[in-house]
Amino acid sequence: MDFKDQIKQLGERVNNLKGQIQTEEATKNAFIMPFLQVIGYDVFNPIEVVPEYITDIGTKKGEKIDYAIFKDGHPTILIECKHWAQNLNIHDGQLLRYFHVSKAKFSLLTNGITYRFYSDLVEANKMDEKPFLEFNINEIKDNQIEELKKFHKTIFDAESISNTASELKFTNELKFLLQQELANPSPDFVKHFARQVYPSVVTAKVLLQFTNLTKKSIQQHISDLITERLKTALTKEDEKTKEQEAIQVEQSKVDEIKIVTTEEELEGFMIVKTILRQKFGVERVTYRDAQSYFAILLDGNNRKTICRLYLNGNKKYFVTLNELKKEIKNEINSIDDIFNYSEKLIQIVDNYCKILESNQP
């Protein structure tokens, strides 16, 4: 199971169990420790994952943080845990104080559902107010999984993560601002566009008018983008389907070239027709040769298989199909042995005819 699947599986586990988790300690055991295991750390190794890590904060001695992940004898990630139902917004200040007196480069605040990763991107040795990576384990996106993967023990590189974390942090903040503006455009946002299209001064009345126009334009643009994406996706799917059909046609041609109908198979076909001639019009009995077997059909219909002959291998088989269309193989020494199954062949065709009659009005 790859990393993405493991994270998705953990998200399902959290969603199924959270109603039964009553305490913070249970949240750690059921959600957070399994998360640390998924990103490659041995939670039962107190040298690698240190529980109740002590940090002295000013005059306060012996302050403890829930976990510290160590690398080369030094803390690299501080982890503060809360009960899964708690709002994390009221707890980030506590983690900030721990981070300030530690040599750790990253900190993580989590309730087992929401995960917030922090660093010191704005001011050295001071934890940023906003996380550079945040996700909900139940709704984690593929791009977030790729960022999280960088914290996996096997590839963890603090410097490399720091180099990309700044861009990630500001990108996320810009995305959030854009989402807000697109949903409810601010006056400054509206003015920026109104001034470029309105020929006069943007008064309060004009601003109100353009606020509605901006909202409408945004909605139409998003709708156009979605429509265009759907068209592109459908076109690509149509092209893919045509390509697959062309490949299948070519493969069928190749298969047909490989198929050689032998004299023995034709002789077997004549024997079956001779048997059935006793009770049925044999003009309805046809054959279709395949690479592995020779099929004898009623009305040229694959769903009305009378029998199959396997005559080209080391052993020869006379085959019929059961109610589930599974093969019943009978080994034969020569094609003359087909006469031994005369009653079976007549019964099969008789059943097909009865079904056909019952379906007629």
Tab-separated table of C-alpha atoms in Angstrom:
chain	number	residue	atom	x	y	z
A	1	MET	CA	0.000	0.000	0.000
A	2	ASP	CA	1.480	3.344	-1.044
A	3	PHE	CA	1.629	6.498	1.076
A	4	LYS	CA	-1.511	8.040	-0.441
A	5	ASP	CA	-3.572	4.929	0.259
A	6	GLN	CA	-2.297	4.769	3.841
A	7	ILE	CA	-3.333	8.378	4.487
A	8	LYS	CA	-6.760	7.819	2.918
A	9	GLN	CA	-7.230	4.672	5.000
A	10	LEU	CA	-6.311	6.556	8.177
A	11	GLY	CA	-8.847	9.254	7.269
A	12	GLU	CA	-11.566	6.594	7.010
A	13	ARG	CA	-10.497	5.131	10.360
A	14	VAL	CA	-10.696	8.541	12.043
A	15	ASN	CA	-14.125	9.221	10.576
A	16	ASN	CA	-15.470	5.848	11.741
A	17	LEU	CA	-14.031	5.965	15.273
A	18	LYS	CA	-14.253	9.603	16.354
A	19	GLY	CA	-17.704	9.217	17.922
A	20	GLN	CA	-16.261	6.662	20.341
A	21	ILE	CA	-13.185	8.699	21.372
A	22	GLN	CA	-13.906	10.478	24.633
A	23	THR	CA	-10.529	11.821	25.822
A	24	GLU	CA	-7.403	13.554	24.579
A	25	GLU	CA	-5.297	10.532	25.474
A	26	ALA	CA	-7.590	8.297	23.430
A	27	THR	CA	-7.263	10.749	20.517
A	28	LYS	CA	-3.478	10.393	20.696
A	29	ASN	CA	-3.614	6.593	20.761
A	30	ALA	CA	-6.293	6.105	18.107
A	31	PHE	CA	-5.516	8.918	15.651
A	32	ILE	CA	-2.217	10.730	16.175
A	33	MET	CA	0.129	7.836	16.913
A	34	PRO	CA	-1.101	5.935	13.815
A	35	PHE	CA	-0.508	9.142	11.811
A	36	LEU	CA	3.107	9.309	13.036
A	37	GLN	CA	3.520	5.663	12.044
A	38	VAL	CA	2.203	6.393	8.534
A	39	ILE	CA	4.848	9.108	8.073
A	40	GLY	CA	7.490	6.575	9.025
A	41	TYR	CA	8.248	7.090	12.720
A	42	ASP	CA	8.507	4.406	15.378
A	43	VAL	CA	6.171	5.659	18.108
A	44	PHE	CA	7.462	2.958	20.441
A	45	ASN	CA	11.056	4.146	20.187
A	46	PRO	CA	11.497	6.827	22.903
A	47	ILE	CA	14.710	8.015	21.277
A	48	GLU	CA	12.933	8.769	17.991
A	49	VAL	CA	9.489	9.862	19.223
A	50	VAL	CA	9.784	11.372	22.714
A	51	PRO	CA	6.469	11.589	24.588
A	52	GLU	CA	5.956	14.323	27.190
A	53	TYR	CA	9.023	16.192	25.989
A	54	ILE	CA	10.169	18.731	28.600
A	55	THR	CA	10.763	22.341	27.553
A	56	ASP	CA	11.663	25.082	30.019
A	57	ILE	CA	9.826	28.305	29.232
A	58	GLY	CA	11.400	31.238	31.077
A	59	THR	CA	10.794	30.809	34.777
A	60	LYS	CA	8.485	27.866	34.115
A	61	LYS	CA	10.445	24.669	34.454
A	62	GLY	CA	9.406	21.216	33.348
A	63	GLU	CA	6.765	22.325	30.838
A	64	LYS	CA	5.843	19.385	28.645
A	65	ILE	CA	4.781	19.052	25.041
A	66	ASP	CA	2.981	15.897	23.904
A	67	TYR	CA	5.606	14.594	21.464
A	68	ALA	CA	8.931	15.606	19.978
A	69	ILE	CA	10.350	13.848	16.943
A	70	PHE	CA	14.138	13.622	17.169
A	71	LYS	CA	16.727	13.355	14.438
A	72	ASP	CA	20.471	13.076	15.080
A	73	GLY	CA	19.877	13.661	18.777
A	74	HIS	CA	17.965	16.946	18.327
A	75	PRO	CA	14.234	17.743	18.244
A	76	THR	CA	13.049	18.491	14.703
A	77	ILE	CA	9.246	18.517	15.068
A	78	LEU	CA	7.281	19.490	18.183
A	79	ILE	CA	3.760	18.080	18.359
A	80	GLU	CA	0.935	19.425	20.496
A	81	CYS	CA	-2.187	17.239	20.617
A	82	LYS	CA	-5.792	18.023	21.525
A	83	HIS	CA	-9.054	16.119	21.730
A	84	TRP	CA	-10.536	15.569	18.263
A	85	ALA	CA	-13.558	17.806	18.988
A	86	GLN	CA	-11.532	20.788	20.234
A	87	ASN	CA	-11.051	23.978	18.199
A	88	LEU	CA	-7.342	24.367	17.475
A	89	ASN	CA	-7.510	28.154	17.177
A	90	ILE	CA	-7.334	28.577	20.956
A	91	HIS	CA	-4.220	26.416	21.342
A	92	ASP	CA	-1.644	27.714	18.866
A	93	GLY	CA	-0.255	30.238	21.405
A	94	GLN	CA	0.874	27.428	23.686
A	95	LEU	CA	2.778	25.754	20.870
A	96	LEU	CA	4.364	29.114	19.941
A	97	ARG	CA	5.925	29.376	23.403
A	98	TYR	CA	7.367	25.855	23.187
A	99	PHE	CA	8.780	26.513	19.718
A	100	HIS	CA	10.557	29.682	20.831
A	101	VAL	CA	12.785	27.886	23.358
A	102	SER	CA	13.392	24.787	21.240
A	103	LYS	CA	15.839	24.025	18.431
A	104	ALA	CA	13.056	22.366	16.453
A	105	LYS	CA	12.509	23.706	12.946
A	106	PHE	CA	8.870	22.635	12.680
A	107	SER	CA	5.869	22.285	14.948
A	108	LEU	CA	2.574	20.494	14.532
A	109	LEU	CA	-0.733	21.290	16.199
A	110	THR	CA	-3.403	18.638	15.731
A	111	ASN	CA	-6.578	17.147	17.127
A	112	GLY	CA	-6.179	14.016	14.998
A	113	ILE	CA	-8.471	15.415	12.305
A	114	THR	CA	-7.022	18.826	11.483
A	115	TYR	CA	-3.237	19.047	11.110
A	116	ARG	CA	-1.390	22.387	11.136
A	117	PHE	CA	2.331	22.541	10.367
A	118	TYR	CA	4.259	25.666	11.399
A	119	SER	CA	7.790	26.985	10.965
A	120	ASP	CA	9.687	30.281	11.396
A	121	LEU	CA	9.402	31.650	7.862
A	122	VAL	CA	8.612	35.258	8.812
A	123	GLU	CA	11.029	35.733	11.716
A	124	ALA	CA	13.873	33.372	12.653
A	125	ASN	CA	13.335	31.259	15.797
A	126	LYS	CA	9.791	32.566	16.197
A	127	MET	CA	6.906	30.375	15.137
A	128	ASP	CA	4.703	31.906	12.445
A	129	GLU	CA	1.174	32.837	13.401
A	130	LYS	CA	-0.214	30.972	10.404
A	131	PRO	CA	0.616	27.395	9.357
A	132	PHE	CA	2.295	26.785	6.012
A	133	LEU	CA	0.453	23.479	5.639
A	134	GLU	CA	-3.004	22.666	6.960
A	135	PHE	CA	-5.372	19.841	6.047
A	136	ASN	CA	-8.297	17.780	7.270
A	137	ILE	CA	-7.374	14.086	7.310
A	138	ASN	CA	-10.918	13.212	6.158
A	139	GLU	CA	-10.774	15.574	3.165
A	140	ILE	CA	-7.073	15.689	2.326
A	141	LYS	CA	-6.281	16.636	-1.283
A	142	ASP	CA	-3.651	15.025	-3.496
A	143	ASN	CA	-1.422	18.120	-3.496
A	144	GLN	CA	-1.559	18.207	0.313
A	145	ILE	CA	-0.559	14.542	0.450
A	146	GLU	CA	2.479	15.373	-1.684
A	147	GLU	CA	3.492	18.135	0.750
A	148	LEU	CA	2.910	15.881	3.754
A	149	LYS	CA	5.021	13.157	2.153
A	150	LYS	CA	8.057	15.430	2.531
A	151	PHE	CA	7.814	14.860	6.307
A	152	HIS	CA	8.166	11.098	5.904
A	153	LYS	CA	11.158	9.848	7.871
A	154	THR	CA	12.770	8.230	4.824
A	155	ILE	CA	13.021	11.498	2.862
A	156	PHE	CA	12.773	14.161	5.580
A	157	ASP	CA	15.045	17.129	4.840
A	158	ALA	CA	14.425	20.191	7.027
A	159	GLU	CA	16.259	22.587	4.729
A	160	SER	CA	14.454	21.377	1.631
A	161	ILE	CA	11.044	21.698	3.321
A	162	SER	CA	11.895	25.203	4.574
A	163	ASN	CA	12.832	26.288	1.061
A	164	THR	CA	9.409	25.324	-0.308
A	165	ALA	CA	7.344	26.078	2.817
A	166	SER	CA	7.451	29.847	2.293
A	167	GLU	CA	5.979	29.579	-1.193
A	168	LEU	CA	3.391	27.075	0.048
A	169	LYS	CA	2.392	29.320	2.964
A	170	PHE	CA	1.847	32.446	0.876
A	171	THR	CA	0.164	30.489	-1.922
A	172	ASN	CA	-2.359	29.083	0.555
A	173	GLU	CA	-3.009	32.536	2.007
A	174	LEU	CA	-3.503	34.024	-1.445
A	175	LYS	CA	-5.885	31.185	-2.373
A	176	PHE	CA	-7.889	31.893	0.781
A	177	LEU	CA	-8.086	35.624	-0.045
A	178	LEU	CA	-9.151	34.854	-3.616
A	179	GLN	CA	-11.866	32.520	-2.368
A	180	GLN	CA	-13.186	35.290	-0.128
A	181	GLU	CA	-13.089	37.878	-2.902
A	182	LEU	CA	-14.767	35.574	-5.392
A	183	ALA	CA	-17.548	34.781	-2.918
A	184	ASN	CA	-17.990	38.343	-1.585
A	185	PRO	CA	-15.989	40.950	-3.507
A	186	SER	CA	-14.619	43.724	-1.291
A	187	PRO	CA	-14.983	47.408	-2.282
A	188	ASP	CA	-11.279	47.621	-3.182
A	189	PHE	CA	-11.563	44.526	-5.348
A	190	VAL	CA	-14.611	45.912	-7.159
A	191	LYS	CA	-13.012	49.337	-7.611
A	192	HIS	CA	-9.934	47.776	-9.189
A	193	PHE	CA	-12.033	46.456	-12.077
A	194	ALA	CA	-14.676	49.169	-12.184
A	195	ARG	CA	-12.051	51.875	-12.770
A	196	GLN	CA	-10.808	49.981	-15.811
A	197	VAL	CA	-14.201	49.772	-17.527
A	198	TYR	CA	-16.284	52.657	-16.146
A	199	PRO	CA	-15.583	55.939	-17.990
A	200	SER	CA	-16.238	58.274	-15.050
A	201	VAL	CA	-15.784	58.588	-11.278
A	202	VAL	CA	-16.741	55.472	-9.305
A	203	THR	CA	-19.315	56.836	-6.867
A	204	ALA	CA	-21.017	54.868	-4.085
A	205	LYS	CA	-23.957	54.195	-6.410
A	206	VAL	CA	-21.663	53.006	-9.186
A	207	LEU	CA	-19.721	50.873	-6.706
A	208	LEU	CA	-22.935	49.159	-5.608
A	209	GLN	CA	-23.862	48.531	-9.232
A	210	PHE	CA	-20.435	47.126	-10.049
A	211	THR	CA	-20.419	44.934	-6.938
A	212	ASN	CA	-23.408	43.061	-8.366
A	213	LEU	CA	-21.869	43.046	-11.841
A	214	THR	CA	-18.578	41.725	-10.485
A	215	LYS	CA	-20.312	38.877	-8.641
A	216	LYS	CA	-22.257	38.013	-11.796
A	217	SER	CA	-19.144	38.165	-13.972
A	218	ILE	CA	-17.230	35.890	-11.571
A	219	GLN	CA	-20.046	33.332	-11.566
A	220	GLN	CA	-20.275	33.374	-15.363
A	221	HIS	CA	-16.531	33.043	-15.739
A	222	ILE	CA	-16.400	30.069	-13.356
A	223	SER	CA	-19.324	28.487	-15.211
A	224	ASP	CA	-17.536	28.996	-18.542
A	225	LEU	CA	-14.353	27.437	-17.136
A	226	ILE	CA	-16.265	24.385	-15.899
A	227	THR	CA	-18.058	24.020	-19.253
A	228	GLU	CA	-14.765	24.283	-21.134
A	229	ARG	CA	-13.133	21.730	-18.842
A	230	LEU	CA	-16.040	19.330	-19.388
A	231	LYS	CA	-15.827	19.765	-23.159
A	232	THR	CA	-12.098	19.126	-23.084
A	233	ALA	CA	-12.548	16.070	-20.865
A	234	LEU	CA	-15.320	14.674	-23.103
A	235	THR	CA	-13.238	15.305	-26.231
A	236	LYS	CA	-10.247	13.517	-24.720
A	237	GLU	CA	-12.472	10.643	-23.593
A	238	ASP	CA	-13.995	10.401	-27.072
A	239	GLU	CA	-10.538	10.362	-28.658
A	240	LYS	CA	-9.405	7.724	-26.180
A	241	THR	CA	-12.455	5.581	-26.955
A	242	LYS	CA	-11.848	5.843	-30.695
A	243	GLU	CA	-8.199	4.953	-30.196
A	244	GLN	CA	-9.121	1.905	-28.118
A	245	GLU	CA	-11.699	0.830	-30.721
A	246	ALA	CA	-9.084	1.150	-33.452
A	247	ILE	CA	-6.664	-0.950	-31.417
A	248	GLN	CA	-9.359	-3.580	-30.865
A	249	VAL	CA	-10.139	-3.677	-34.590
A	250	GLU	CA	-6.456	-4.119	-35.407
A	251	GLN	CA	-6.131	-6.798	-32.754
A	252	SER	CA	-9.175	-8.592	-34.167
A	253	LYS	CA	-7.568	-8.542	-37.599
A	254	VAL	CA	-4.373	-9.980	-36.152
A	255	ASP	CA	-6.354	-12.640	-34.278
A	256	GLU	CA	-8.244	-13.555	-37.452
A	257	ILE	CA	-4.965	-14.014	-39.283
A	258	LYS	CA	-3.766	-16.334	-36.530
A	259	ILE	CA	-6.958	-18.446	-36.644
A	260	VAL	CA	-6.719	-21.501	-38.862
A	261	THR	CA	-9.789	-23.729	-39.209
A	262	THR	CA	-8.572	-27.322	-39.540
A	263	GLU	CA	-10.087	-30.234	-41.439
A	264	GLU	CA	-10.628	-32.022	-38.141
A	265	GLU	CA	-12.656	-29.080	-36.753
A	266	LEU	CA	-14.828	-28.995	-39.877
A	267	GLU	CA	-15.325	-32.756	-39.609
A	268	GLY	CA	-16.407	-32.296	-35.979
A	269	PHE	CA	-18.873	-29.649	-37.124
A	270	MET	CA	-20.355	-32.053	-39.685
A	271	ILE	CA	-20.745	-34.749	-37.003
A	272	VAL	CA	-22.716	-32.312	-34.778
A	273	LYS	CA	-24.925	-31.342	-37.737
A	274	THR	CA	-25.521	-35.036	-38.505
A	275	ILE	CA	-26.641	-35.660	-34.914
A	276	LEU	CA	-28.966	-32.633	-34.840
A	277	ARG	CA	-30.432	-33.332	-38.310
A	278	GLN	CA	-32.550	-36.045	-36.700
A	279	LYS	CA	-34.792	-33.427	-35.034
A	280	PHE	CA	-33.889	-29.913	-36.189
A	281	GLY	CA	-33.298	-27.908	-39.327
A	282	VAL	CA	-29.512	-27.868	-39.504
A	283	GLU	CA	-29.380	-24.676	-41.582
A	284	ARG	CA	-29.553	-22.888	-38.206
A	285	VAL	CA	-26.373	-24.593	-37.007
A	286	THR	CA	-23.224	-22.565	-37.691
A	287	TYR	CA	-19.667	-22.346	-36.403
A	288	ARG	CA	-17.246	-19.621	-35.280
A	289	ASP	CA	-13.575	-20.430	-34.980
A	290	ALA	CA	-11.390	-18.852	-32.292
A	291	GLN	CA	-7.712	-19.171	-31.473
A	292	SER	CA	-8.208	-21.581	-28.583
A	293	TYR	CA	-11.436	-23.397	-29.502
A	294	PHE	CA	-13.958	-24.100	-32.262
A	295	ALA	CA	-17.517	-23.004	-31.326
A	296	ILE	CA	-20.690	-24.497	-32.777
A	297	LEU	CA	-23.672	-22.133	-32.429
A	298	LEU	CA	-27.407	-21.970	-33.010
A	299	ASP	CA	-28.435	-19.084	-35.300
A	300	GLY	CA	-24.870	-17.738	-35.267
A	301	ASN	CA	-25.489	-16.410	-31.723
A	302	ASN	CA	-22.668	-16.587	-29.151
A	303	ARG	CA	-25.337	-16.755	-26.442
A	304	LYS	CA	-26.649	-19.955	-28.003
A	305	THR	CA	-23.536	-22.078	-27.872
A	306	ILE	CA	-24.299	-25.705	-28.667
A	307	CYS	CA	-20.790	-26.933	-27.895
A	308	ARG	CA	-17.112	-26.151	-28.204
A	309	LEU	CA	-14.374	-28.357	-29.571
A	310	TYR	CA	-10.783	-28.194	-28.353
A	311	LEU	CA	-8.911	-30.213	-30.960
A	312	ASN	CA	-5.568	-28.482	-31.483
A	313	GLY	CA	-3.786	-29.340	-28.221
A	314	ASN	CA	-2.170	-32.506	-26.904
A	315	LYS	CA	-5.564	-33.530	-25.586
A	316	LYS	CA	-8.957	-33.202	-27.281
A	317	TYR	CA	-12.075	-31.984	-25.481
A	318	PHE	CA	-15.808	-31.876	-26.172
A	319	VAL	CA	-17.220	-28.960	-24.152
A	320	THR	CA	-20.720	-27.781	-23.214
A	321	LEU	CA	-21.783	-24.823	-21.063
A	322	ASN	CA	-23.821	-25.000	-17.862
A	323	GLU	CA	-26.527	-22.562	-16.700
A	324	LEU	CA	-23.842	-20.095	-15.550
A	325	LYS	CA	-22.074	-20.304	-18.919
A	326	LYS	CA	-19.160	-22.176	-17.339
A	327	GLU	CA	-17.394	-24.793	-19.433
A	328	ILE	CA	-17.906	-28.495	-18.719
A	329	LYS	CA	-14.977	-30.295	-20.350
A	330	ASN	CA	-15.103	-33.915	-21.499
A	331	GLU	CA	-11.908	-35.460	-22.809
A	332	ILE	CA	-12.282	-37.414	-26.048
A	333	ASN	CA	-9.868	-39.659	-27.914
A	334	SER	CA	-11.115	-38.732	-31.392
A	335	ILE	CA	-13.858	-36.674	-32.973
A	336	ASP	CA	-15.922	-39.856	-33.410
A	337	ASP	CA	-16.492	-39.735	-29.636
A	338	ILE	CA	-18.779	-36.721	-30.236
A	339	PHE	CA	-21.480	-39.281	-31.143
A	340	ASN	CA	-21.448	-40.363	-27.480
A	341	TYR	CA	-22.971	-36.953	-26.584
A	342	SER	CA	-25.826	-37.073	-29.118
A	343	GLU	CA	-28.589	-36.871	-26.478
A	344	LYS	CA	-26.857	-33.950	-24.760
A	345	LEU	CA	-26.570	-32.002	-28.024
A	346	ILE	CA	-30.240	-32.581	-28.905
A	347	GLN	CA	-31.278	-31.512	-25.382
A	348	ILE	CA	-29.254	-28.260	-25.600
A	349	VAL	CA	-30.805	-27.224	-28.914
A	350	ASP	CA	-34.270	-28.272	-27.719
A	351	ASN	CA	-33.903	-26.001	-24.662
A	352	TYR	CA	-32.915	-23.033	-26.852
A	353	CYS	CA	-35.957	-23.616	-29.057
A	354	LYS	CA	-38.316	-23.799	-26.052
A	355	ILE	CA	-36.958	-20.505	-24.703
A	356	LEU	CA	-37.449	-18.902	-28.106
A	357	GLU	CA	-41.064	-20.161	-28.312
A	358	SER	CA	-41.875	-18.948	-24.786
A	359	ASN	CA	-40.675	-15.438	-25.662
A	360	GLN	CA	-42.926	-15.197	-28.715
A	361	PRO	CA	-46.312	-13.453	-28.243
